[in-house]
Amino acid sequence: MTPPLRINRRGFLAAGLAAAALPRVATGATSLPLRAEPVVAQILDPGDGATPMLGFNGSTPGPELRVAEGQRLSVAFENRLADPTAVHWHGIRIDNAMDGVPGLTQDAVPPGGGFGYDFVAPDAGTYWYHSHHQSWEQVARGLYGPLIVTETTPPDVDRDITVILDDWRLEQNGEMAAGFGNMHDFAHGGRMGNFAKAILSQTTVNTGERIRLRLINTATARIFPVALEGIDARIVALDGRPLAQPRALGQMLLAPAQRIDVIGDVTDVVRFLFPTPEQAYEMGKLTLGAAPVTAKRGPIQTLPAGHRPTPGEERALTLRMEGGAMGGRHAGDDIWAFNGTSGLRDAPFAQFALGDTARFTLINDTAFPHGIHLHGHHFYELDATTGSQGDLRDTTLLMAGETRDILCVFDNPGKWLLHCHMLGHQASGMKTWVEVA
Ligand code: C2O
Ligand code: CU
C-alpha cells in the first residue's frame, strides 16, 4: 500500500512530502507469485479519505521485481480482479508469447484465472510492468510496478533508488474521479491527474554519496518535465539502454512509459522538481542522513554497452499520426489513426524477415504530443539534421507537428504492438502491429 502523501491543494500538482517506500522483491529461480487485486492507497492527507485502487500483491505500485541480466524471471500471475487483465513487461526483449498483449499474444486472463509468465531478461536496465488490458483505466487505477534488470558488473554507487512519477485524478474525498473512458480526454491530451508525485524506493541519502536514480513515468497521459536539485549528476541510460557517454542533466522530459537513469553525487537535499513557467512544484525529495561521505569519487562511469543491433539495408516506411480534436475526430474508437487506419487490423502494418532493418518516418500530423512505443525491440532515434544514429529507445516522444525518423533492427520474432503510450489515444485508435518471422 502506498503510505500517506501530503497534497498541496493550491496547485494542480501535489507536492509529495511523505515517504513512500516501494516493496522490493529479489527474484530467484523459483516462481514469484504476482496477484492483481484491489488495494486501498492513502494518497490524500491522513484522515482525508483513502483511495480505492488496483495493485499487485497488496500495493500500488506493485512490488519492485529485480532480476540479474541473463536470468530467468518466472512469475505465477493470478487475477483477483473483477475484470480480465494481462501483464506486459515494458521494454524487455522478451519471448513474444510472454509479451502480455490480449488479442495478439495471449487471451486476457479472466477473473480467478492465472498465467505463467516465464522469460529470460537479456538486457540490464530499468523497465516496468503494467496491465495491457483496458490499460487506460487499469494503469490509471494503479496496475503497474518497476522491473529492474541488474548489471553483471553494476556501476559503483552507494544507493540504487527507483523514482516513479505518476499523477492521479481524484475527488475531494480521495476516490478516483470517474470517467476513465471520457471521449473528451481521449480526443485531447488524455486523462491528466490533478495530483502528481514522485514515489521513492528510499527517502534518505547522505551528502557525498554516489547514487543511481531510476526515473519511470507510469502516468497514462502526462509528460513529466523533471529538474533535480542537490545532486551533481549525469544521465547514463534512456529507456533502460546505456548511453555511450554520460550526458549533462539539464531539464529532463519523460513521456508516458519513458525511463531515465541518472548517476550522481549528493550535495544537498535532493529535490525532484516539476518546473512550470510560474513555479517549480516539488514532487518528492531525498532528505539527508547523519553520515556524510567525504571520500573523493572518480568520474561517473559509462554503463556496459549491452545490446546495440547493427542496422542493415533500410526499408523505408511512413507512420503518420492523425485525428484527435482539431483533427476532426472527437468520439468513438477511431478518434486517432496511423495512416488513416484506427485500431488493430487482421493484417499487420508491416511484415519483416528476422534481422530486417526498417526506417520509420514518424509524422505527428495532430495538435497533441504522442509517445510512440514499439514492443519487443528498441530503435535508434535519428538526428533530424545530420541523420546520425542517436539514442536507443523503446518509446519516442513527438510533439505536435514534429517529424522524426527511427531505425529499427527487427531481431525478435513475433507479433509486436506499435502504439501511442498516451493510453487513451491507444484505446481510441492509435495502435497497430508488425510481424517479424
Ligand atoms: Cu507499456 Cu504496449 O505498452
Ligand atoms: Cu497519442
JSON list of N, CA and C in Angstrom, two decimals, residues 373-417:
[
{"chain": "A", "resi": 373, "resn": "HIS", "atom": "N", "xyz": [5.46, 3.82, -28.92]},
{"chain": "A", "resi": 373, "resn": "HIS", "atom": "CA", "xyz": [6.15, 2.68, -28.31]},
{"chain": "A", "resi": 373, "resn": "HIS", "atom": "C", "xyz": [6.06, 1.44, -29.18]},
{"chain": "A", "resi": 374, "resn": "LEU", "atom": "N", "xyz": [7.20, 0.79, -29.38]},
{"chain": "A", "resi": 374, "resn": "LEU", "atom": "CA", "xyz": [7.27, -0.49, -30.10]},
{"chain": "A", "resi": 374, "resn": "LEU", "atom": "C", "xyz": [7.58, -1.59, -29.10]},
{"chain": "A", "resi": 375, "resn": "HIS", "atom": "N", "xyz": [6.83, -2.67, -29.15]},
{"chain": "A", "resi": 375, "resn": "HIS", "atom": "CA", "xyz": [7.08, -3.80, -28.26]},
{"chain": "A", "resi": 375, "resn": "HIS", "atom": "C", "xyz": [8.26, -4.66, -28.75]},
{"chain": "A", "resi": 376, "resn": "GLY", "atom": "N", "xyz": [8.95, -5.27, -27.79]},
{"chain": "A", "resi": 376, "resn": "GLY", "atom": "CA", "xyz": [9.93, -6.32, -28.10]},
{"chain": "A", "resi": 376, "resn": "GLY", "atom": "C", "xyz": [11.25, -5.85, -28.65]},
{"chain": "A", "resi": 377, "resn": "HIS", "atom": "N", "xyz": [11.40, -4.56, -28.92]},
{"chain": "A", "resi": 377, "resn": "HIS", "atom": "CA", "xyz": [12.61, -4.01, -29.53]},
{"chain": "A", "resi": 377, "resn": "HIS", "atom": "C", "xyz": [12.89, -2.62, -28.97]},
{"chain": "A", "resi": 378, "resn": "HIS", "atom": "N", "xyz": [14.14, -2.21, -29.12]},
{"chain": "A", "resi": 378, "resn": "HIS", "atom": "CA", "xyz": [14.49, -0.79, -29.04]},
{"chain": "A", "resi": 378, "resn": "HIS", "atom": "C", "xyz": [14.83, -0.33, -30.45]},
{"chain": "A", "resi": 379, "resn": "PHE", "atom": "N", "xyz": [14.80, 0.96, -30.68]},
{"chain": "A", "resi": 379, "resn": "PHE", "atom": "CA", "xyz": [15.12, 1.51, -32.00]},
{"chain": "A", "resi": 379, "resn": "PHE", "atom": "C", "xyz": [15.99, 2.75, -31.81]},
{"chain": "A", "resi": 380, "resn": "TYR", "atom": "N", "xyz": [16.72, 3.11, -32.87]},
{"chain": "A", "resi": 380, "resn": "TYR", "atom": "CA", "xyz": [17.55, 4.31, -32.79]},
{"chain": "A", "resi": 380, "resn": "TYR", "atom": "C", "xyz": [16.74, 5.52, -33.23]},
{"chain": "A", "resi": 381, "resn": "GLU", "atom": "N", "xyz": [16.76, 6.57, -32.43]},
{"chain": "A", "resi": 381, "resn": "GLU", "atom": "CA", "xyz": [16.24, 7.85, -32.90]},
{"chain": "A", "resi": 381, "resn": "GLU", "atom": "C", "xyz": [17.30, 8.45, -33.82]},
{"chain": "A", "resi": 382, "resn": "LEU", "atom": "N", "xyz": [16.90, 8.99, -34.96]},
{"chain": "A", "resi": 382, "resn": "LEU", "atom": "CA", "xyz": [17.86, 9.59, -35.89]},
{"chain": "A", "resi": 382, "resn": "LEU", "atom": "C", "xyz": [17.82, 11.10, -35.76]},
{"chain": "A", "resi": 383, "resn": "ASP", "atom": "N", "xyz": [18.99, 11.70, -35.81]},
{"chain": "A", "resi": 383, "resn": "ASP", "atom": "CA", "xyz": [19.07, 13.15, -35.69]},
{"chain": "A", "resi": 383, "resn": "ASP", "atom": "C", "xyz": [18.43, 13.82, -36.90]},
{"chain": "A", "resi": 384, "resn": "ALA", "atom": "N", "xyz": [17.56, 14.81, -36.64]},
{"chain": "A", "resi": 384, "resn": "ALA", "atom": "CA", "xyz": [16.77, 15.42, -37.72]},
{"chain": "A", "resi": 384, "resn": "ALA", "atom": "C", "xyz": [17.66, 16.11, -38.75]},
{"chain": "A", "resi": 385, "resn": "THR", "atom": "N", "xyz": [18.75, 16.71, -38.35]},
{"chain": "A", "resi": 385, "resn": "THR", "atom": "CA", "xyz": [19.56, 17.44, -39.32]},
{"chain": "A", "resi": 385, "resn": "THR", "atom": "C", "xyz": [20.68, 16.58, -39.91]},
{"chain": "A", "resi": 386, "resn": "THR", "atom": "N", "xyz": [21.40, 15.84, -39.06]},
{"chain": "A", "resi": 386, "resn": "THR", "atom": "CA", "xyz": [22.54, 15.08, -39.59]},
{"chain": "A", "resi": 386, "resn": "THR", "atom": "C", "xyz": [22.16, 13.66, -40.00]},
{"chain": "A", "resi": 387, "resn": "GLY", "atom": "N", "xyz": [21.01, 13.17, -39.50]},
{"chain": "A", "resi": 387, "resn": "GLY", "atom": "CA", "xyz": [20.60, 11.80, -39.79]},
{"chain": "A", "resi": 387, "resn": "GLY", "atom": "C", "xyz": [21.40, 10.77, -39.01]},
{"chain": "A", "resi": 388, "resn": "SER", "atom": "N", "xyz": [22.27, 11.23, -38.13]},
{"chain": "A", "resi": 388, "resn": "SER", "atom": "CA", "xyz": [23.13, 10.27, -37.44]},
{"chain": "A", "resi": 388, "resn": "SER", "atom": "C", "xyz": [22.34, 9.51, -36.38]},
{"chain": "A", "resi": 389, "resn": "GLN", "atom": "N", "xyz": [22.85, 8.33, -36.07]},
{"chain": "A", "resi": 389, "resn": "GLN", "atom": "CA", "xyz": [22.21, 7.40, -35.17]},
{"chain": "A", "resi": 389, "resn": "GLN", "atom": "C", "xyz": [22.27, 7.94, -33.74]},
{"chain": "A", "resi": 390, "resn": "GLY", "atom": "N", "xyz": [21.10, 8.20, -33.17]},
{"chain": "A", "resi": 390, "resn": "GLY", "atom": "CA", "xyz": [21.06, 8.76, -31.83]},
{"chain": "A", "resi": 390, "resn": "GLY", "atom": "C", "xyz": [20.77, 7.69, -30.79]},
{"chain": "A", "resi": 391, "resn": "ASP", "atom": "N", "xyz": [19.95, 8.05, -29.81]},
{"chain": "A", "resi": 391, "resn": "ASP", "atom": "CA", "xyz": [19.70, 7.18, -28.67]},
{"chain": "A", "resi": 391, "resn": "ASP", "atom": "C", "xyz": [18.85, 5.97, -29.05]},
{"chain": "A", "resi": 392, "resn": "LEU", "atom": "N", "xyz": [19.10, 4.87, -28.35]},
{"chain": "A", "resi": 392, "resn": "LEU", "atom": "CA", "xyz": [18.25, 3.69, -28.44]},
{"chain": "A", "resi": 392, "resn": "LEU", "atom": "C", "xyz": [17.10, 3.89, -27.46]},
{"chain": "A", "resi": 393, "resn": "ARG", "atom": "N", "xyz": [15.87, 3.74, -27.94]},
{"chain": "A", "resi": 393, "resn": "ARG", "atom": "CA", "xyz": [14.71, 3.95, -27.08]},
{"chain": "A", "resi": 393, "resn": "ARG", "atom": "C", "xyz": [13.66, 2.90, -27.40]},
{"chain": "A", "resi": 394, "resn": "ASP", "atom": "N", "xyz": [12.70, 2.73, -26.47]},
{"chain": "A", "resi": 394, "resn": "ASP", "atom": "CA", "xyz": [11.53, 1.92, -26.82]},
{"chain": "A", "resi": 394, "resn": "ASP", "atom": "C", "xyz": [10.28, 2.78, -26.94]},
{"chain": "A", "resi": 395, "resn": "THR", "atom": "N", "xyz": [10.39, 4.04, -26.56]},
{"chain": "A", "resi": 395, "resn": "THR", "atom": "CA", "xyz": [9.27, 4.99, -26.66]},
{"chain": "A", "resi": 395, "resn": "THR", "atom": "C", "xyz": [9.85, 6.33, -27.08]},
{"chain": "A", "resi": 396, "resn": "THR", "atom": "N", "xyz": [9.32, 6.91, -28.15]},
{"chain": "A", "resi": 396, "resn": "THR", "atom": "CA", "xyz": [9.85, 8.19, -28.62]},
{"chain": "A", "resi": 396, "resn": "THR", "atom": "C", "xyz": [8.74, 9.24, -28.63]},
{"chain": "A", "resi": 397, "resn": "LEU", "atom": "N", "xyz": [9.07, 10.42, -28.11]},
{"chain": "A", "resi": 397, "resn": "LEU", "atom": "CA", "xyz": [8.08, 11.48, -27.94]},
{"chain": "A", "resi": 397, "resn": "LEU", "atom": "C", "xyz": [8.11, 12.43, -29.13]},
{"chain": "A", "resi": 398, "resn": "LEU", "atom": "N", "xyz": [6.95, 12.60, -29.77]},
{"chain": "A", "resi": 398, "resn": "LEU", "atom": "CA", "xyz": [6.83, 13.58, -30.85]},
{"chain": "A", "resi": 398, "resn": "LEU", "atom": "C", "xyz": [5.83, 14.66, -30.46]},
{"chain": "A", "resi": 399, "resn": "MET", "atom": "N", "xyz": [6.31, 15.89, -30.40]},
{"chain": "A", "resi": 399, "resn": "MET", "atom": "CA", "xyz": [5.42, 16.99, -30.09]},
{"chain": "A", "resi": 399, "resn": "MET", "atom": "C", "xyz": [4.53, 17.26, -31.32]},
{"chain": "A", "resi": 400, "resn": "ALA", "atom": "N", "xyz": [3.47, 18.06, -31.12]},
{"chain": "A", "resi": 400, "resn": "ALA", "atom": "CA", "xyz": [2.55, 18.38, -32.21]},
{"chain": "A", "resi": 400, "resn": "ALA", "atom": "C", "xyz": [3.34, 18.94, -33.39]},
{"chain": "A", "resi": 401, "resn": "GLY", "atom": "N", "xyz": [3.11, 18.38, -34.56]},
{"chain": "A", "resi": 401, "resn": "GLY", "atom": "CA", "xyz": [3.76, 18.88, -35.77]},
{"chain": "A", "resi": 401, "resn": "GLY", "atom": "C", "xyz": [5.16, 18.35, -36.00]},
{"chain": "A", "resi": 402, "resn": "GLU", "atom": "N", "xyz": [5.69, 17.58, -35.05]},
{"chain": "A", "resi": 402, "resn": "GLU", "atom": "CA", "xyz": [7.08, 17.12, -35.17]},
{"chain": "A", "resi": 402, "resn": "GLU", "atom": "C", "xyz": [7.20, 15.87, -36.06]},
{"chain": "A", "resi": 403, "resn": "THR", "atom": "N", "xyz": [8.35, 15.72, -36.69]},
{"chain": "A", "resi": 403, "resn": "THR", "atom": "CA", "xyz": [8.67, 14.55, -37.51]},
{"chain": "A", "resi": 403, "resn": "THR", "atom": "C", "xyz": [10.00, 13.98, -37.04]},
{"chain": "A", "resi": 404, "resn": "ARG", "atom": "N", "xyz": [10.09, 12.65, -36.97]},
{"chain": "A", "resi": 404, "resn": "ARG", "atom": "CA", "xyz": [11.37, 12.02, -36.60]},
{"chain": "A", "resi": 404, "resn": "ARG", "atom": "C", "xyz": [11.51, 10.69, -37.30]},
{"chain": "A", "resi": 405, "resn": "ASP", "atom": "N", "xyz": [12.71, 10.40, -37.77]},
{"chain": "A", "resi": 405, "resn": "ASP", "atom": "CA", "xyz": [13.00, 9.07, -38.29]},
{"chain": "A", "resi": 405, "resn": "ASP", "atom": "C", "xyz": [13.55, 8.20, -37.18]},
{"chain": "A", "resi": 406, "resn": "ILE", "atom": "N", "xyz": [13.11, 6.95, -37.17]},
{"chain": "A", "resi": 406, "resn": "ILE", "atom": "CA", "xyz": [13.70, 5.97, -36.26]},
{"chain": "A", "resi": 406, "resn": "ILE", "atom": "C", "xyz": [14.15, 4.77, -37.09]},
{"chain": "A", "resi": 407, "resn": "LEU", "atom": "N", "xyz": [15.17, 4.09, -36.59]},
{"chain": "A", "resi": 407, "resn": "LEU", "atom": "CA", "xyz": [15.76, 2.96, -37.29]},
{"chain": "A", "resi": 407, "resn": "LEU", "atom": "C", "xyz": [15.65, 1.75, -36.37]},
{"chain": "A", "resi": 408, "resn": "CYS", "atom": "N", "xyz": [15.00, 0.70, -36.88]},
{"chain": "A", "resi": 408, "resn": "CYS", "atom": "CA", "xyz": [14.81, -0.48, -36.03]},
{"chain": "A", "resi": 408, "resn": "CYS", "atom": "C", "xyz": [15.32, -1.73, -36.73]},
{"chain": "A", "resi": 409, "resn": "VAL", "atom": "N", "xyz": [16.10, -2.50, -36.01]},
{"chain": "A", "resi": 409, "resn": "VAL", "atom": "CA", "xyz": [16.50, -3.83, -36.49]},
{"chain": "A", "resi": 409, "resn": "VAL", "atom": "C", "xyz": [15.55, -4.84, -35.85]},
{"chain": "A", "resi": 410, "resn": "PHE", "atom": "N", "xyz": [14.74, -5.49, -36.68]},
{"chain": "A", "resi": 410, "resn": "PHE", "atom": "CA", "xyz": [13.73, -6.42, -36.16]},
{"chain": "A", "resi": 410, "resn": "PHE", "atom": "C", "xyz": [14.37, -7.78, -35.92]},
{"chain": "A", "resi": 411, "resn": "ASP", "atom": "N", "xyz": [14.97, -7.92, -34.74]},
{"chain": "A", "resi": 411, "resn": "ASP", "atom": "CA", "xyz": [15.73, -9.14, -34.44]},
{"chain": "A", "resi": 411, "resn": "ASP", "atom": "C", "xyz": [15.02, -10.03, -33.41]},
{"chain": "A", "resi": 412, "resn": "ASN", "atom": "N", "xyz": [13.73, -9.80, -33.22]},
{"chain": "A", "resi": 412, "resn": "ASN", "atom": "CA", "xyz": [12.97, -10.58, -32.25]},
{"chain": "A", "resi": 412, "resn": "ASN", "atom": "C", "xyz": [11.68, -11.06, -32.92]},
{"chain": "A", "resi": 413, "resn": "PRO", "atom": "N", "xyz": [11.55, -12.37, -33.14]},
{"chain": "A", "resi": 413, "resn": "PRO", "atom": "CA", "xyz": [10.39, -12.87, -33.89]},
{"chain": "A", "resi": 413, "resn": "PRO", "atom": "C", "xyz": [9.08, -12.75, -33.12]},
{"chain": "A", "resi": 414, "resn": "GLY", "atom": "N", "xyz": [8.00, -12.50, -33.86]},
{"chain": "A", "resi": 414, "resn": "GLY", "atom": "CA", "xyz": [6.69, -12.48, -33.22]},
{"chain": "A", "resi": 414, "resn": "GLY", "atom": "C", "xyz": [5.80, -11.36, -33.72]},
{"chain": "A", "resi": 415, "resn": "LYS", "atom": "N", "xyz": [4.68, -11.20, -33.03]},
{"chain": "A", "resi": 415, "resn": "LYS", "atom": "CA", "xyz": [3.71, -10.14, -33.33]},
{"chain": "A", "resi": 415, "resn": "LYS", "atom": "C", "xyz": [3.88, -9.04, -32.29]},
{"chain": "A", "resi": 416, "resn": "TRP", "atom": "N", "xyz": [4.24, -7.88, -32.77]},
{"chain": "A", "resi": 416, "resn": "TRP", "atom": "CA", "xyz": [4.60, -6.80, -31.84]},
{"chain": "A", "resi": 416, "resn": "TRP", "atom": "C", "xyz": [3.73, -5.57, -32.03]},
{"chain": "A", "resi": 417, "resn": "LEU", "atom": "N", "xyz": [3.19, -5.10, -30.93]},
{"chain": "A", "resi": 417, "resn": "LEU", "atom": "CA", "xyz": [2.35, -3.91, -30.96]},
{"chain": "A", "resi": 417, "resn": "LEU", "atom": "C", "xyz": [3.21, -2.66, -31.17]}
]
